[in-house]
């Protein structure tokens, strides 16, 4: 394919795995990343895995001149937009920082795309747009509800912006991918999730506890209305997740999209509880976890899992990897980066 794919946030957790897969599939990749929640070492991992050196801009999309410059200097054919802040709790404390970063970066990238005739855009959305769903599993038709955090609202507002834009610009094509809970790492263990500071998410907290970085894992509540009392999520392997991006991108390139704004749930269709994840980790790795059950974490949804039928049928994509497999790769990555990177 002639022309490049711009991967914003391409050194972040999902972006780095997507960039790697794109390079392996023969795409030319341009990364823009301001390193606000990522590290340069991830770039070495991408280069080691692929044997290729993507072009990288260490710049910030909040500056409208940045995407303009990138589009001017490269023949960009599509954008996969990952760049965003993602910590729910932090967004409650710093709402303006979240709106400014997540929405300005999006708007600036969209404006530059229009200015330079880029027609294909994939957006990183989240199951957070469904809130606490009334019916399970959630389909793309399930109601989008009022967001429970500024972070969640940036995803909802972003989808509104994309809806309005694609109504106005009929030749601009967007696919919004609503992720459930991405976990795991690249099978080589050369890239993975690299949380800065204390992790908010379950799996990095588990692997750090197993490694001895954290003393104890807290299970936030066991009095939910679920079989074992702990909340249920749809944990999807990072490699499955990024494979869906390639399929979505190809759908746009071929022009197979049925409308110029499409939405897909990316999940396995299987719910897993916090205790099930802990047990699966112990089984997959043979490492015992020190954990304690504590109070609920405010704002946590009780249970959510995807109905991925639309992505299965329309994209011809299906999550293949098991929970244990994902936890094993997450563990291999934790060990690798503790031993090999300066963190
Ligand atoms: N959990 C613990 N202990 C921890 C961390 C998490 O028990 O130390 C539990 C949570 O209570 C929850 C489950 O593990 O029940 C998953 O929590 P995560 O923080 O890993 O993920 P969330 O489902 O809360 O959040 C994820 C994304 C958000 C997104 C949200 C949408 O991280 O970006 O899904 O539902 F907004």
Coordinates of C-alpha atoms and ligand atoms in Angstrom, one line a residue:
X1 CA 0.0 0.0 0.0
X2 CA 1.3 3.5 -0.8
X3 CA 1.0 6.1 1.9
X4 CA 1.3 5.9 5.6
X5 CA -0.9 5.1 8.5
X6 CA -0.6 7.7 11.3
X7 CA -0.8 6.0 14.7
X8 CA -1.4 8.6 17.4
X9 CA -0.4 7.5 20.9
X10 CA 1.6 4.9 19.1
X11 CA 4.0 4.2 22.0
X12 CA 1.1 3.7 24.5
X13 CA -0.3 0.3 25.5
X14 CA -2.7 -0.3 22.6
X15 CA -1.0 2.0 20.1
X16 CA 2.3 0.2 20.3
X17 CA 0.8 -3.2 19.7
X18 CA -1.2 -1.8 16.8
X19 CA 1.9 -0.1 15.3
X20 CA 3.8 -3.4 15.6
X21 CA 1.1 -5.4 13.8
X22 CA 0.7 -2.7 11.1
X23 CA 4.5 -2.8 10.4
X24 CA 4.4 -6.6 10.3
X25 CA 1.5 -6.5 7.8
X26 CA 3.6 -4.3 5.6
X27 CA 2.1 -0.9 6.3
X28 CA 4.3 2.2 6.6
X29 CA 3.7 3.6 10.0
X30 CA 4.1 7.2 11.4
X31 CA 3.8 7.5 15.1
X32 CA 3.0 10.6 17.1
X33 CA 3.4 10.4 20.8
X34 CA 4.0 13.0 23.5
X35 CA 5.4 10.5 26.0
X36 CA 2.8 11.7 28.6
X37 CA 2.0 8.1 29.5
X38 CA 4.6 6.1 27.6
X39 CA 8.3 5.6 27.3
X40 CA 10.8 5.7 24.5
X41 CA 11.9 2.1 25.3
X42 CA 8.7 0.9 23.8
X43 CA 10.0 2.1 20.5
X44 CA 13.0 -0.2 20.8
X45 CA 10.6 -3.1 21.5
X46 CA 8.6 -2.3 18.3
X47 CA 11.8 -2.1 16.3
X48 CA 13.1 -5.4 17.7
X49 CA 9.9 -7.2 17.0
X50 CA 9.5 -5.9 13.5
X51 CA 13.0 -5.2 12.3
X52 CA 11.7 -1.9 11.1
X53 CA 12.0 1.7 12.2
X54 CA 8.8 3.7 12.1
X55 CA 9.0 7.4 11.8
X56 CA 8.2 9.0 15.1
X57 CA 7.2 12.5 16.2
X58 CA 7.6 13.1 19.9
X59 CA 5.1 15.9 19.8
X60 CA 1.7 16.8 21.3
X61 CA -1.5 16.9 19.2
X62 CA -3.0 19.5 21.5
X63 CA -0.9 21.9 19.4
X64 CA -2.9 22.2 16.1
X65 CA 0.4 22.8 14.2
X66 CA 1.6 19.3 15.0
X67 CA -0.9 17.2 13.0
X68 CA -0.8 19.8 10.2
X69 CA 3.0 19.4 10.1
X70 CA 2.8 15.6 10.2
X71 CA 0.2 15.5 7.4
X72 CA 2.2 17.9 5.3
X73 CA 5.4 15.9 5.7
X74 CA 3.9 12.4 5.1
X75 CA 1.5 11.0 2.7
X76 CA -1.0 9.8 5.3
X77 CA -3.8 7.6 4.1
X78 CA -5.5 6.8 7.4
X79 CA -5.3 7.7 11.1
X80 CA -5.7 5.4 14.0
X81 CA -6.3 7.7 16.9
X82 CA -5.2 6.3 20.3
X83 CA -3.7 9.4 21.9
X84 CA -5.7 10.1 25.1
X85 CA -5.6 10.1 28.8
X86 CA -7.4 7.1 30.3
X87 CA -7.5 7.1 34.1
X88 CA -11.0 7.4 35.4
X89 CA -10.1 8.5 38.9
X90 CA -7.6 11.1 37.7
X91 CA -10.2 12.5 35.3
X92 CA -12.5 13.2 38.3
X93 CA -9.8 15.3 39.9
X94 CA -8.6 17.0 36.7
X95 CA -11.6 17.3 34.4
X96 CA -10.3 20.2 32.3
X97 CA -7.0 18.4 31.7
X98 CA -9.0 15.4 30.4
X99 CA -11.3 17.5 28.2
X100 CA -8.4 19.6 26.9
X101 CA -6.2 16.7 26.1
X102 CA -8.6 14.1 24.7
X103 CA -10.8 16.5 22.8
X104 CA -8.3 19.1 21.5
X105 CA -6.1 16.3 20.3
X106 CA -9.0 14.7 18.5
X107 CA -10.3 17.9 16.9
X108 CA -6.8 19.0 15.8
X109 CA -6.1 15.6 14.2
X110 CA -9.5 15.7 12.5
X111 CA -9.0 19.2 11.1
X112 CA -5.6 18.3 9.8
X113 CA -7.1 15.1 8.2
X114 CA -9.7 17.1 6.4
X115 CA -7.2 19.7 5.3
X116 CA -4.9 17.1 3.8
X117 CA -7.6 14.9 2.3
X118 CA -7.2 12.0 4.7
X119 CA -10.4 10.0 4.4
X120 CA -10.0 7.1 6.8
X121 CA -10.1 7.4 10.6
X122 CA -10.3 4.8 13.4
X123 CA -11.2 6.0 16.8
X124 CA -10.4 4.3 20.2
X125 CA -13.6 4.3 22.1
X126 CA -14.7 2.4 25.2
X127 CA -17.4 0.3 26.7
X128 CA -17.5 3.1 29.3
X129 CA -20.1 4.8 26.9
X130 CA -22.6 2.1 28.1
X131 CA -22.3 2.9 31.8
X132 CA -23.9 0.3 34.0
X133 CA -26.0 -1.5 31.4
X134 CA -29.5 -2.7 32.0
X135 CA -29.3 -5.6 29.7
X136 CA -26.4 -7.9 29.1
X137 CA -24.5 -8.5 26.9
X138 CA -24.3 -5.1 25.4
X139 CA -24.7 -4.6 21.7
X140 CA -23.9 -1.5 19.7
X141 CA -27.6 -0.7 19.9
X142 CA -27.5 -0.6 23.7
X143 CA -28.2 2.8 25.1
X144 CA -25.3 5.2 25.4
X145 CA -25.8 6.8 28.8
X146 CA -24.6 9.8 30.8
X147 CA -20.9 9.3 31.5
X148 CA -19.9 8.6 35.0
X149 CA -16.5 10.3 34.7
X150 CA -15.0 13.1 32.7
X151 CA -12.8 10.4 31.1
X152 CA -15.9 8.5 30.0
X153 CA -17.5 11.7 28.8
X154 CA -14.5 12.5 26.6
X155 CA -15.2 9.2 24.8
X156 CA -19.0 9.9 24.5
X157 CA -18.4 13.5 23.3
X158 CA -15.7 12.3 20.9
X159 CA -18.3 9.9 19.3
X160 CA -20.8 12.8 19.1
X161 CA -18.1 14.9 17.3
X162 CA -17.4 12.1 14.9
X163 CA -21.1 11.5 14.3
X164 CA -21.6 15.2 13.4
X165 CA -18.5 15.4 11.3
X166 CA -19.4 12.3 9.3
X167 CA -22.9 13.7 8.7
X168 CA -21.3 16.9 7.3
X169 CA -18.5 15.3 5.4
X170 CA -19.9 12.3 3.5
X171 CA -16.5 11.3 2.1
X172 CA -14.8 11.1 5.5
X173 CA -15.0 7.6 7.0
X174 CA -14.8 6.7 10.6
X175 CA -14.9 3.5 12.5
X176 CA -15.2 3.8 16.3
X177 CA -14.1 0.7 18.2
X178 CA -15.5 0.3 21.7
X179 CA -13.0 -1.6 23.7
X180 CA -13.9 -3.7 26.7
X181 CA -11.0 -4.5 29.0
X182 CA -7.8 -5.0 27.1
X183 CA -5.1 -7.1 28.9
X184 CA -2.0 -9.1 28.1
X185 CA 1.1 -8.2 26.1
X186 CA 2.9 -9.1 22.9
X187 CA 3.8 -12.8 22.8
X188 CA 7.5 -11.8 22.5
X189 CA 7.2 -9.9 25.8
X190 CA 9.2 -7.0 24.1
X191 CA 6.2 -4.6 24.5
X192 CA 3.3 -4.4 26.9
X193 CA 1.5 -2.1 29.2
X194 CA 3.9 0.2 31.1
X195 CA 1.9 2.0 33.8
X196 CA 3.6 5.0 35.2
X197 CA 3.2 5.0 39.0
X198 CA 0.7 2.9 40.8
X199 CA -1.5 1.0 38.3
X200 CA -5.3 1.6 38.4
X201 CA -6.2 -1.4 36.3
X202 CA -6.5 -4.9 37.6
X203 CA -4.0 -6.9 35.5
X204 CA -1.0 -4.6 35.9
X205 CA -1.7 -4.5 39.6
X206 CA -1.8 -8.3 39.6
X207 CA 1.5 -8.7 37.8
X208 CA 3.2 -6.0 39.9
X209 CA 2.0 -7.8 43.1
X210 CA 3.2 -11.1 41.8
X211 CA 6.6 -9.5 41.1
X212 CA 6.8 -8.0 44.6
X213 CA 6.5 -4.4 43.5
X214 CA 3.1 -4.1 45.4
X215 CA 2.6 -5.8 48.7
X216 CA -1.0 -6.8 48.3
X217 CA -3.7 -6.7 45.7
X218 CA -7.0 -5.3 46.9
X219 CA -10.1 -6.8 45.5
X220 CA -12.6 -3.9 45.5
X221 CA -15.7 -5.4 46.9
X222 CA -17.2 -8.9 47.0
X223 CA -20.8 -7.9 47.7
X224 CA -21.9 -7.3 44.1
X225 CA -24.8 -9.1 42.5
X226 CA -22.6 -11.6 40.7
X227 CA -22.0 -15.3 41.2
X228 CA -18.9 -14.8 43.4
X229 CA -19.7 -11.2 44.5
X230 CA -16.9 -9.5 42.5
X231 CA -17.5 -7.4 39.4
X232 CA -17.5 -8.9 36.0
X233 CA -15.7 -7.5 32.9
X234 CA -15.0 -8.7 29.4
X235 CA -11.2 -9.1 29.3
X236 CA -9.9 -9.1 25.8
X237 CA -6.3 -9.9 24.7
X238 CA -4.4 -7.0 23.3
X239 CA -3.4 -8.9 20.2
X240 CA -7.0 -9.8 19.5
X241 CA -7.9 -6.2 20.0
X242 CA -5.3 -4.8 17.6
X243 CA -6.1 -7.4 15.0
X244 CA -9.5 -5.9 14.8
X245 CA -8.0 -2.5 14.0
X246 CA -6.2 -3.9 11.0
X247 CA -9.4 -5.5 9.7
X248 CA -11.3 -2.2 10.3
X249 CA -8.6 -0.3 8.5
X250 CA -8.7 -2.6 5.5
X251 CA -12.5 -2.3 5.5
X252 CA -12.1 1.5 5.0
X253 CA -9.4 1.1 2.4
X254 CA -11.5 -1.3 0.3
X255 CA -14.5 1.0 0.9
X256 CA -16.6 -1.9 2.3
X257 CA -18.1 0.2 5.1
X258 CA -21.9 0.4 5.0
X259 CA -22.0 4.0 6.3
X260 CA -19.3 6.6 6.9
X261 CA -19.6 6.2 10.7
X262 CA -19.6 2.7 12.0
X263 CA -19.3 1.4 15.6
X264 CA -18.1 -2.0 16.8
X265 CA -17.8 -3.6 20.2
X266 CA -14.5 -5.3 20.7
X267 CA -14.9 -7.9 23.4
X268 CA -14.8 -11.7 23.7
X269 CA -18.4 -12.0 24.7
X270 CA -17.4 -13.8 27.9
X271 CA -17.6 -12.1 31.3
X272 CA -14.9 -12.9 34.0
X273 CA -15.0 -11.8 37.7
X274 CA -12.1 -10.4 39.6
X275 CA -11.7 -13.6 41.5
X276 CA -11.8 -15.6 38.3
X277 CA -9.0 -13.4 36.9
X278 CA -6.9 -14.0 40.1
X279 CA -7.4 -17.7 39.9
X280 CA -6.6 -17.8 36.2
X281 CA -3.4 -15.9 36.8
X282 CA -2.3 -18.3 39.5
X283 CA -3.1 -21.2 37.3
X284 CA -1.4 -19.8 34.2
X285 CA 1.8 -18.7 35.9
X286 CA 2.0 -20.9 39.0
X287 CA 2.5 -17.7 41.1
X288 CA 0.4 -17.3 44.2
X289 CA -1.1 -13.8 44.7
X290 CA -1.4 -12.1 48.0
X291 CA -4.8 -10.4 48.0
X292 CA -7.4 -9.1 50.3
X293 CA -11.0 -8.1 49.8
X294 CA -11.7 -4.5 50.7
X295 CA -14.6 -2.0 50.1
X296 CA -15.9 -1.2 46.7
X297 CA -14.1 1.3 44.6
X298 CA -16.4 4.2 43.9
X299 CA -17.8 4.4 40.4
X300 CA -17.1 0.8 39.5
X301 CA -19.7 -0.9 37.2
X302 CA -21.1 -4.2 38.6
X303 CA -21.0 -6.2 35.4
X304 CA -20.5 -5.6 31.7
X305 CA -19.6 -7.8 28.8
X306 CA -19.9 -7.5 25.1
X307 CA -22.0 -8.9 22.4
X308 CA -19.3 -9.0 19.7
X309 CA -21.7 -10.5 17.1
X310 CA -21.5 -7.4 14.9
X311 CA -17.7 -7.4 14.7
X312 CA -17.7 -11.2 14.3
X313 CA -20.1 -11.0 11.3
X314 CA -19.4 -7.7 9.7
X315 CA -15.6 -7.5 10.2
X316 CA -15.1 -11.3 10.2
X317 CA -13.0 -10.8 13.3
X318 CA -13.2 -12.8 16.5
X319 CA -11.2 -12.7 19.8
X320 CA -9.3 -16.0 19.9
X321 CA -7.0 -15.9 22.9
X322 CA -8.0 -17.3 26.3
X323 CA -7.9 -15.4 29.6
X324 CA -5.0 -17.6 30.9
X325 CA -3.0 -16.9 27.7
X326 CA -3.4 -13.2 28.1
X327 CA -2.4 -13.3 31.8
X328 CA 0.6 -15.4 30.9
X329 CA 1.8 -12.8 28.4
X330 CA 1.1 -10.0 30.9
X331 CA 3.3 -11.8 33.4
X332 CA 6.1 -12.5 30.9
X333 CA 6.1 -8.8 30.0
X334 CA 6.2 -7.7 33.7
X335 CA 9.3 -9.9 34.3
X336 CA 10.9 -8.8 31.0
X337 CA 10.6 -5.1 31.6
X338 CA 11.6 -5.2 35.3
X339 CA 14.8 -7.0 34.3
X340 CA 15.6 -5.2 31.1
X341 CA 14.2 -1.6 31.2
X342 CA 15.2 1.1 33.6
X343 CA 11.9 1.5 35.4
Ligands
LIG1 N1 -9.9 -4.1 40.5 C1 -9.6 -4.5 41.8 N2 -8.4 -4.2 42.3 C2 -7.5 -3.3 41.6 C3 -7.9 -2.9 40.3 C4 -9.1 -3.2 39.8 O1 -10.4 -5.3 42.4 O2 -6.5 -3.0 42.2 C5 -11.2 -4.5 39.9 C6 -12.2 -3.3 39.7 O3 -12.9 -3.1 40.9 C7 -13.0 -3.8 38.6 C8 -12.0 -4.8 37.8 O4 -11.0 -5.0 38.7 O5 -14.0 -4.6 39.1 C9 -11.5 -4.1 36.6 O6 -10.9 -2.9 36.9 P1 -10.0 -2.0 35.9 O7 -9.6 -0.8 36.6 O8 -8.9 -2.9 35.4 O9 -11.0 -1.7 34.7 P2 -12.4 -1.0 34.7 O10 -13.4 -1.9 34.1 O11 -12.7 -0.3 35.9 O12 -12.0 0.2 33.7 C10 -11.9 -0.1 32.3 C11 -10.9 0.9 31.7 C12 -11.5 2.3 31.7 C13 -12.9 2.3 31.1 C14 -13.7 1.3 31.8 C15 -15.1 1.2 31.2 O13 -9.7 0.9 32.4 O14 -10.6 3.1 30.9 O15 -13.1 0.0 31.7 O16 -15.9 0.3 31.9 F1 -13.4 3.5 31.3

